[in-house]
PDB file of C-alpha atoms in Angstrom:
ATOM      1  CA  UNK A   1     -28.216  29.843  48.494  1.00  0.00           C
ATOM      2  CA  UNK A   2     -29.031  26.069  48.522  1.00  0.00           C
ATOM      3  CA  UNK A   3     -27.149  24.977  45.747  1.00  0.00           C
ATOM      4  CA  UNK A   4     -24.205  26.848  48.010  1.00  0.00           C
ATOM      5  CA  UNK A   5     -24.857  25.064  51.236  1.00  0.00           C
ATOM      6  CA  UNK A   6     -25.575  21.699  49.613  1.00  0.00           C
ATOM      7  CA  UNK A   7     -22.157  21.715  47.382  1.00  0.00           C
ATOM      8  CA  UNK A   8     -20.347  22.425  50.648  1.00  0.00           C
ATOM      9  CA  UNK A   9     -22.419  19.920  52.449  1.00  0.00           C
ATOM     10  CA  UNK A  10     -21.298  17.453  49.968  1.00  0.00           C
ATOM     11  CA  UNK A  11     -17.367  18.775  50.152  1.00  0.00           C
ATOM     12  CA  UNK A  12     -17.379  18.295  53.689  1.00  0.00           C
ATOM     13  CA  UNK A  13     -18.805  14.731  53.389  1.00  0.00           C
ATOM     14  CA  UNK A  14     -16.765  14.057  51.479  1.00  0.00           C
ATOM     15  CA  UNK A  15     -13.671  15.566  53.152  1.00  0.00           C
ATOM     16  CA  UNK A  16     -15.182  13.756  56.235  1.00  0.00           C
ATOM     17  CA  UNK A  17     -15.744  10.407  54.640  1.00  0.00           C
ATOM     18  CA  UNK A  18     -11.979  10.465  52.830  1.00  0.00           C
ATOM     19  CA  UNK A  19     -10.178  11.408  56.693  1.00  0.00           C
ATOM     20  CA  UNK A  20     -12.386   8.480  58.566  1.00  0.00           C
ATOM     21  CA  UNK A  21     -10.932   6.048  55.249  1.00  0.00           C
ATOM     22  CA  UNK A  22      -7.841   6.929  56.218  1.00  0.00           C
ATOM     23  CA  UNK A  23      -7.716   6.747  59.617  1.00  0.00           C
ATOM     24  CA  UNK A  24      -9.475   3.579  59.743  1.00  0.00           C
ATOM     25  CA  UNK A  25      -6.995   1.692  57.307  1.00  0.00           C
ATOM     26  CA  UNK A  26      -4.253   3.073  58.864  1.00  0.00           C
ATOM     27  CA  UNK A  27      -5.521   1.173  62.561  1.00  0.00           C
ATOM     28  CA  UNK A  28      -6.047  -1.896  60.749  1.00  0.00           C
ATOM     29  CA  UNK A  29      -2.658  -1.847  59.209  1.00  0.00           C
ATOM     30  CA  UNK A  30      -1.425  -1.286  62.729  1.00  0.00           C
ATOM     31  CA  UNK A  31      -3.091  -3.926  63.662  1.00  0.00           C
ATOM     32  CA  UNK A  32      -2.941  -6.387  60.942  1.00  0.00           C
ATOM     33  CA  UNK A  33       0.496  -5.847  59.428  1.00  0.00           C
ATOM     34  CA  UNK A  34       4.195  -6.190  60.116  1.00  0.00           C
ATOM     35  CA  UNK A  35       6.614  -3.488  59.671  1.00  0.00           C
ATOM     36  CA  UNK A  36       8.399  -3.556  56.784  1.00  0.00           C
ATOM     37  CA  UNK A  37       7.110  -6.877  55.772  1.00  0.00           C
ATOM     38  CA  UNK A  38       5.194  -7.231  52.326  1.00  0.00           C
ATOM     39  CA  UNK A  39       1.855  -8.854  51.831  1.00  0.00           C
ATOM     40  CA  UNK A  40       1.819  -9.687  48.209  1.00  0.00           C
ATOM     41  CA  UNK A  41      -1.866  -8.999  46.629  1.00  0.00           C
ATOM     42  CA  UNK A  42      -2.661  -9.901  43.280  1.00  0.00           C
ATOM     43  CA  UNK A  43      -2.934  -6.519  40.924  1.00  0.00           C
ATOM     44  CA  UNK A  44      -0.600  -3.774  41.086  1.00  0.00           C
ATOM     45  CA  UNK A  45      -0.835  -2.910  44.761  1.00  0.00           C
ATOM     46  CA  UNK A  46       1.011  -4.719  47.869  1.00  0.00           C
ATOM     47  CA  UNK A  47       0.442  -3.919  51.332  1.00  0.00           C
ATOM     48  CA  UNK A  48       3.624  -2.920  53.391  1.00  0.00           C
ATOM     49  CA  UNK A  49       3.449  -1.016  56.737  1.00  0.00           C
ATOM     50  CA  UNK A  50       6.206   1.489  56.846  1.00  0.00           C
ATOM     51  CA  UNK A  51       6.498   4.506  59.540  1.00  0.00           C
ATOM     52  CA  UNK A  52       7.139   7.737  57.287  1.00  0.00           C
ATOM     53  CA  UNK A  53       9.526  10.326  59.462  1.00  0.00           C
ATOM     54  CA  UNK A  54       9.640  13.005  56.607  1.00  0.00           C
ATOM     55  CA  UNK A  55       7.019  14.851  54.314  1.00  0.00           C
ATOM     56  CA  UNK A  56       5.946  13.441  50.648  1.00  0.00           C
ATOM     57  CA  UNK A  57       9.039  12.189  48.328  1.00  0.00           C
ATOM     58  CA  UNK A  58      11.042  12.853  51.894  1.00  0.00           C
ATOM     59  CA  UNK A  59      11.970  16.037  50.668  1.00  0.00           C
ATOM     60  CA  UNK A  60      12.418  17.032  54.642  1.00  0.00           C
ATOM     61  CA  UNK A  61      15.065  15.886  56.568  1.00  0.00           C
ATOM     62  CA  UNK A  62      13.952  14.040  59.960  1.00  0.00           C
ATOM     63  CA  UNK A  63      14.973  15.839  62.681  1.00  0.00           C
ATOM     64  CA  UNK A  64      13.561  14.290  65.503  1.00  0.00           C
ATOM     65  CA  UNK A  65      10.786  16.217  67.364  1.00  0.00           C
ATOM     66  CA  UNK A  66      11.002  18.968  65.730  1.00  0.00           C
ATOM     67  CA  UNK A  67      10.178  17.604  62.456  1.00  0.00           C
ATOM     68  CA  UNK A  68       7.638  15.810  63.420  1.00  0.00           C
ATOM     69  CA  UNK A  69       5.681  19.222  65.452  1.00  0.00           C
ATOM     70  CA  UNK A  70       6.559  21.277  62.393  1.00  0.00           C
ATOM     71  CA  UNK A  71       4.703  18.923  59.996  1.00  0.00           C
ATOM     72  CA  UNK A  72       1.939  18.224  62.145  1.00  0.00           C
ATOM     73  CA  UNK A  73       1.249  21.543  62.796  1.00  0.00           C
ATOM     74  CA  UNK A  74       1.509  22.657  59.059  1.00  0.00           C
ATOM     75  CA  UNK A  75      -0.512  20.045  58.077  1.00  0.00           C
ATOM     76  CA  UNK A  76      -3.220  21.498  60.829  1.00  0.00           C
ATOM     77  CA  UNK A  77      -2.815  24.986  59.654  1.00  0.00           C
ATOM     78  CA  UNK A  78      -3.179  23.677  55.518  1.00  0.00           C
ATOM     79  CA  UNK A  79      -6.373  22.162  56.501  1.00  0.00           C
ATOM     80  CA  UNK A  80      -7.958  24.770  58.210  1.00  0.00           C
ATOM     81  CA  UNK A  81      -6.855  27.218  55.323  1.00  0.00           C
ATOM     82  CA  UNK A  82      -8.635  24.684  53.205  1.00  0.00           C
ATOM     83  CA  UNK A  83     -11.809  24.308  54.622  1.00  0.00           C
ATOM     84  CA  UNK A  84     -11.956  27.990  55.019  1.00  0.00           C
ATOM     85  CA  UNK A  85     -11.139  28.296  51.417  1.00  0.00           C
ATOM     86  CA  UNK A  86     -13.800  25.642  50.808  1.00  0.00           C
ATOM     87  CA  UNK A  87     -16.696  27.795  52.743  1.00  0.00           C
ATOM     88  CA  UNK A  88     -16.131  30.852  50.654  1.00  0.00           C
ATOM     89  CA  UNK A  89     -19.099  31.853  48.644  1.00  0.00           C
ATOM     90  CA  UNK A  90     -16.912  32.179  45.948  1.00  0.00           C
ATOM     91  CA  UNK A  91     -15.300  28.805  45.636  1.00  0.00           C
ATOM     92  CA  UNK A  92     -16.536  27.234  42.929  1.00  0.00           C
ATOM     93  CA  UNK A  93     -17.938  23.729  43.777  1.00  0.00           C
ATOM     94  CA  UNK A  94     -15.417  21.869  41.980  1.00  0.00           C
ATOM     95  CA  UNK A  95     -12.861  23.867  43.992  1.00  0.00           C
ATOM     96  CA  UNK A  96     -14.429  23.046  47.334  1.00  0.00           C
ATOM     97  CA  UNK A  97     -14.230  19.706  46.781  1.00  0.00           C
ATOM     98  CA  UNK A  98     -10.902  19.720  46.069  1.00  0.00           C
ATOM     99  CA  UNK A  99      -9.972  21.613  48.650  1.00  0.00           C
ATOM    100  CA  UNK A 100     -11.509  19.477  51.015  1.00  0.00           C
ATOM    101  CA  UNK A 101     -10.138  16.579  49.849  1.00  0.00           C
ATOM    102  CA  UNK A 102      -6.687  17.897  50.249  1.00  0.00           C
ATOM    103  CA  UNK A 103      -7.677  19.242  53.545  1.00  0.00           C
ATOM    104  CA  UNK A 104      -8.801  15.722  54.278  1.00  0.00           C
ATOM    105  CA  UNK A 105      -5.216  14.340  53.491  1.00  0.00           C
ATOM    106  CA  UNK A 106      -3.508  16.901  55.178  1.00  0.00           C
ATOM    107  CA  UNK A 107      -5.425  15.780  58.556  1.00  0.00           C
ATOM    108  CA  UNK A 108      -5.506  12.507  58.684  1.00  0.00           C
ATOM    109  CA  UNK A 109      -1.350  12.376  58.175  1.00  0.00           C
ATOM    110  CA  UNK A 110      -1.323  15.163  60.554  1.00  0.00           C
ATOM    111  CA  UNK A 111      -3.092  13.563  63.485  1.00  0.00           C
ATOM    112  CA  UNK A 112      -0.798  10.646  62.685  1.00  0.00           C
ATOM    113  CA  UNK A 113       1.999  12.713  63.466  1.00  0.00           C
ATOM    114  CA  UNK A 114       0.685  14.081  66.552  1.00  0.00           C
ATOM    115  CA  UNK A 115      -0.897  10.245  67.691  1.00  0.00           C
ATOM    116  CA  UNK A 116       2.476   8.122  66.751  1.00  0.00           C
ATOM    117  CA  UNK A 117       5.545  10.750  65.803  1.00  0.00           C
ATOM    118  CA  UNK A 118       5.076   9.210  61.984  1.00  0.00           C
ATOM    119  CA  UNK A 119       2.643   9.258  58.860  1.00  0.00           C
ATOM    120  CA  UNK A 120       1.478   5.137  58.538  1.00  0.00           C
ATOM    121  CA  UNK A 121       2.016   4.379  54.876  1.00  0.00           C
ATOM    122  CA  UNK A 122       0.513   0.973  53.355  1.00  0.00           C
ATOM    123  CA  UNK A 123       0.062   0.703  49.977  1.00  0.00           C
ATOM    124  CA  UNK A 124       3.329  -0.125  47.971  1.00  0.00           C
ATOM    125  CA  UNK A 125       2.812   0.136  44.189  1.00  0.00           C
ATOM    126  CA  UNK A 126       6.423  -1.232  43.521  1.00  0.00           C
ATOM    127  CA  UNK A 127       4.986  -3.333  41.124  1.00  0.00           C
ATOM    128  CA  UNK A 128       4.111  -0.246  38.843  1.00  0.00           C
ATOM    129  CA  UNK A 129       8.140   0.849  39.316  1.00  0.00           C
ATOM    130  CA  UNK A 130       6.772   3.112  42.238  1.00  0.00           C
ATOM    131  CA  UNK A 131       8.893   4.233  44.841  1.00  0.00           C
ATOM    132  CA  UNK A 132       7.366   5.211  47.542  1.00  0.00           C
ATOM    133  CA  UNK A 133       4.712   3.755  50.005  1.00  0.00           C
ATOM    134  CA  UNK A 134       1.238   5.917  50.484  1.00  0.00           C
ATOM    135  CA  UNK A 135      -1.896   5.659  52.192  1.00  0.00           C
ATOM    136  CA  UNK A 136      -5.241   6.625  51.849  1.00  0.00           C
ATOM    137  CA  UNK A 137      -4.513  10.395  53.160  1.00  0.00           C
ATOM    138  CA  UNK A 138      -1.991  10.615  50.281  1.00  0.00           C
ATOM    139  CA  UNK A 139      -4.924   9.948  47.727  1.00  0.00           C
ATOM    140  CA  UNK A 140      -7.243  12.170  48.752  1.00  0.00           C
ATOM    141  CA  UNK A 141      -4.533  14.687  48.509  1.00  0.00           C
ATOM    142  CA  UNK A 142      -4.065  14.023  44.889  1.00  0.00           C
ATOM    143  CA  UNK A 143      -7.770  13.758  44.097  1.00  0.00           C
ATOM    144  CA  UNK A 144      -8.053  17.060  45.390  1.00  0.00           C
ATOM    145  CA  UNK A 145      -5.198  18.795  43.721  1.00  0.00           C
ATOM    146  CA  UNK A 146      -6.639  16.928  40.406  1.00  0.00           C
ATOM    147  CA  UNK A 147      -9.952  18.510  41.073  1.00  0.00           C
ATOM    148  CA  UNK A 148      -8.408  21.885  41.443  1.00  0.00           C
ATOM    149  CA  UNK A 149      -6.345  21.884  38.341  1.00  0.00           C
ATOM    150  CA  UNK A 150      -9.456  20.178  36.836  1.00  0.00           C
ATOM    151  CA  UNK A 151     -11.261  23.742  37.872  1.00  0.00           C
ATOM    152  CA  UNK A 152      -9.226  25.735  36.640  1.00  0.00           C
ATOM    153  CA  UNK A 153      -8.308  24.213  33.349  1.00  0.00           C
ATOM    154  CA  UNK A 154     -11.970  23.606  32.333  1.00  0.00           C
ATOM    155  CA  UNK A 155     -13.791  26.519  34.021  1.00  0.00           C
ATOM    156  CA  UNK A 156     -16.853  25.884  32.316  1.00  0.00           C
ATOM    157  CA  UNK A 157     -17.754  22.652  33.884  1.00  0.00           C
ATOM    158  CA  UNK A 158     -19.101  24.663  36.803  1.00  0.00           C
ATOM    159  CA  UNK A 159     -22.364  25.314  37.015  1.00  0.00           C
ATOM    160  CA  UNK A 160     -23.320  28.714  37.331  1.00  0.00           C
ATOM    161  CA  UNK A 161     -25.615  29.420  40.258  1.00  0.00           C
ATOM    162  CA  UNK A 162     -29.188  30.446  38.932  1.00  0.00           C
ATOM    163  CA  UNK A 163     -29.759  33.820  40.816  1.00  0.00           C
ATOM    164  CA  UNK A 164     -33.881  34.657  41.199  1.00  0.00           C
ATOM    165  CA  UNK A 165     -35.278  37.366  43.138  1.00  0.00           C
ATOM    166  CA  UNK A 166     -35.019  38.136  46.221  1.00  0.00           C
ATOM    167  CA  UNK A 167     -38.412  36.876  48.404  1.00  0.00           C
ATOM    168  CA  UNK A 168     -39.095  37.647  52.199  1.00  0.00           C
ATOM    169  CA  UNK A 169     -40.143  33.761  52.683  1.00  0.00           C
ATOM    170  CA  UNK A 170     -37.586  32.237  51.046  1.00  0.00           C
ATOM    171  CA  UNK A 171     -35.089  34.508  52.554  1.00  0.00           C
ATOM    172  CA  UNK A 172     -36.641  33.591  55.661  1.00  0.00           C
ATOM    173  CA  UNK A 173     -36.436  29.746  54.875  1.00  0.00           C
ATOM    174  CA  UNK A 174     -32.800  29.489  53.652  1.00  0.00           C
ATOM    175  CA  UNK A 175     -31.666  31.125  57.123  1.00  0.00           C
TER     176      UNK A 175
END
């Protein structure tokens, strides 16, 4: 029972720490950056603040408001699947924190959505031949979805929970 509650303790810091990244260096790049102008760093990553209307890749059309309510609240309703996925007993740990990550991601663009109409993106990788602008939301998507494939590809990384028997204190401790 503890090794449950402390791998989901440790998803949801994570999770937590990943959306309060995010959110923070998305205000500073409000603050600190011009639109569409590029700060040239050295290494493969530039800083450019761009306001991001559509989903990832811009697969969705911007249609105004209603784009904009529809992937907020999707992005809501993905990361409360997720952390509900992550609190199952049977997630594996690996799983929870994956899940949480992406849960994480799914959040922080959300309330971005919801707070300004747009997703901030600030990290342009051009340099590396890619395309599109990202932020720290975006990452912890991928991380996630990494760790998930990660699970199930290689199932016996997890470690198996060591079950003992039952004891009236310790019962009464872990509740």
């Amino acid at each position: 029972m503890r090794r449950y509650r402390s791998s989901r303790i440790v998803a949801l810091s994570a999770a937590l720490a990943m959306l309060a990244l995010d959110q923070l260096t998305k205000l500073w790049a409000l603050r600190s950056l011009e639109t569409g102008a590029t700060v040239k760093l050295p290494g493969p990553v530039d800083l450019t603040l761009v306001f991001n209307r559509s989903n990832a890749f811009g697969l969705v059309p911007d249609y105004g408001a209603l784009s904009r309510w529809t992937l907020a609240c999707v992005g809501l309703a993905a990361a409360a699947a997720l952390l509900g996925a992550m609190l199952r007993r049977s997630t594996s740990t690996l799983n929870a924190l994956g899940f949480a990550l992406i849960g994480a991601g799914a959040a922080g663009n959300a309330i971005d959505r919801l707070r300004l109409g747009a997703v901030i993106d600030l990290f342009d990788a051009s340099k590396l031949r890619f395309v599109w602008i990202f932020n720290v939301a975006d990452v912890s998507i991928d991380l996630g979805i990494a760790l998930v494939l990660l699970a199930a590809l290689l199932p016996s990384l997890e470690v198996p929970e060591v079950k003992t028997e039952a004891r009236p204190e310790a019962d009464q401790r872990d509740n």
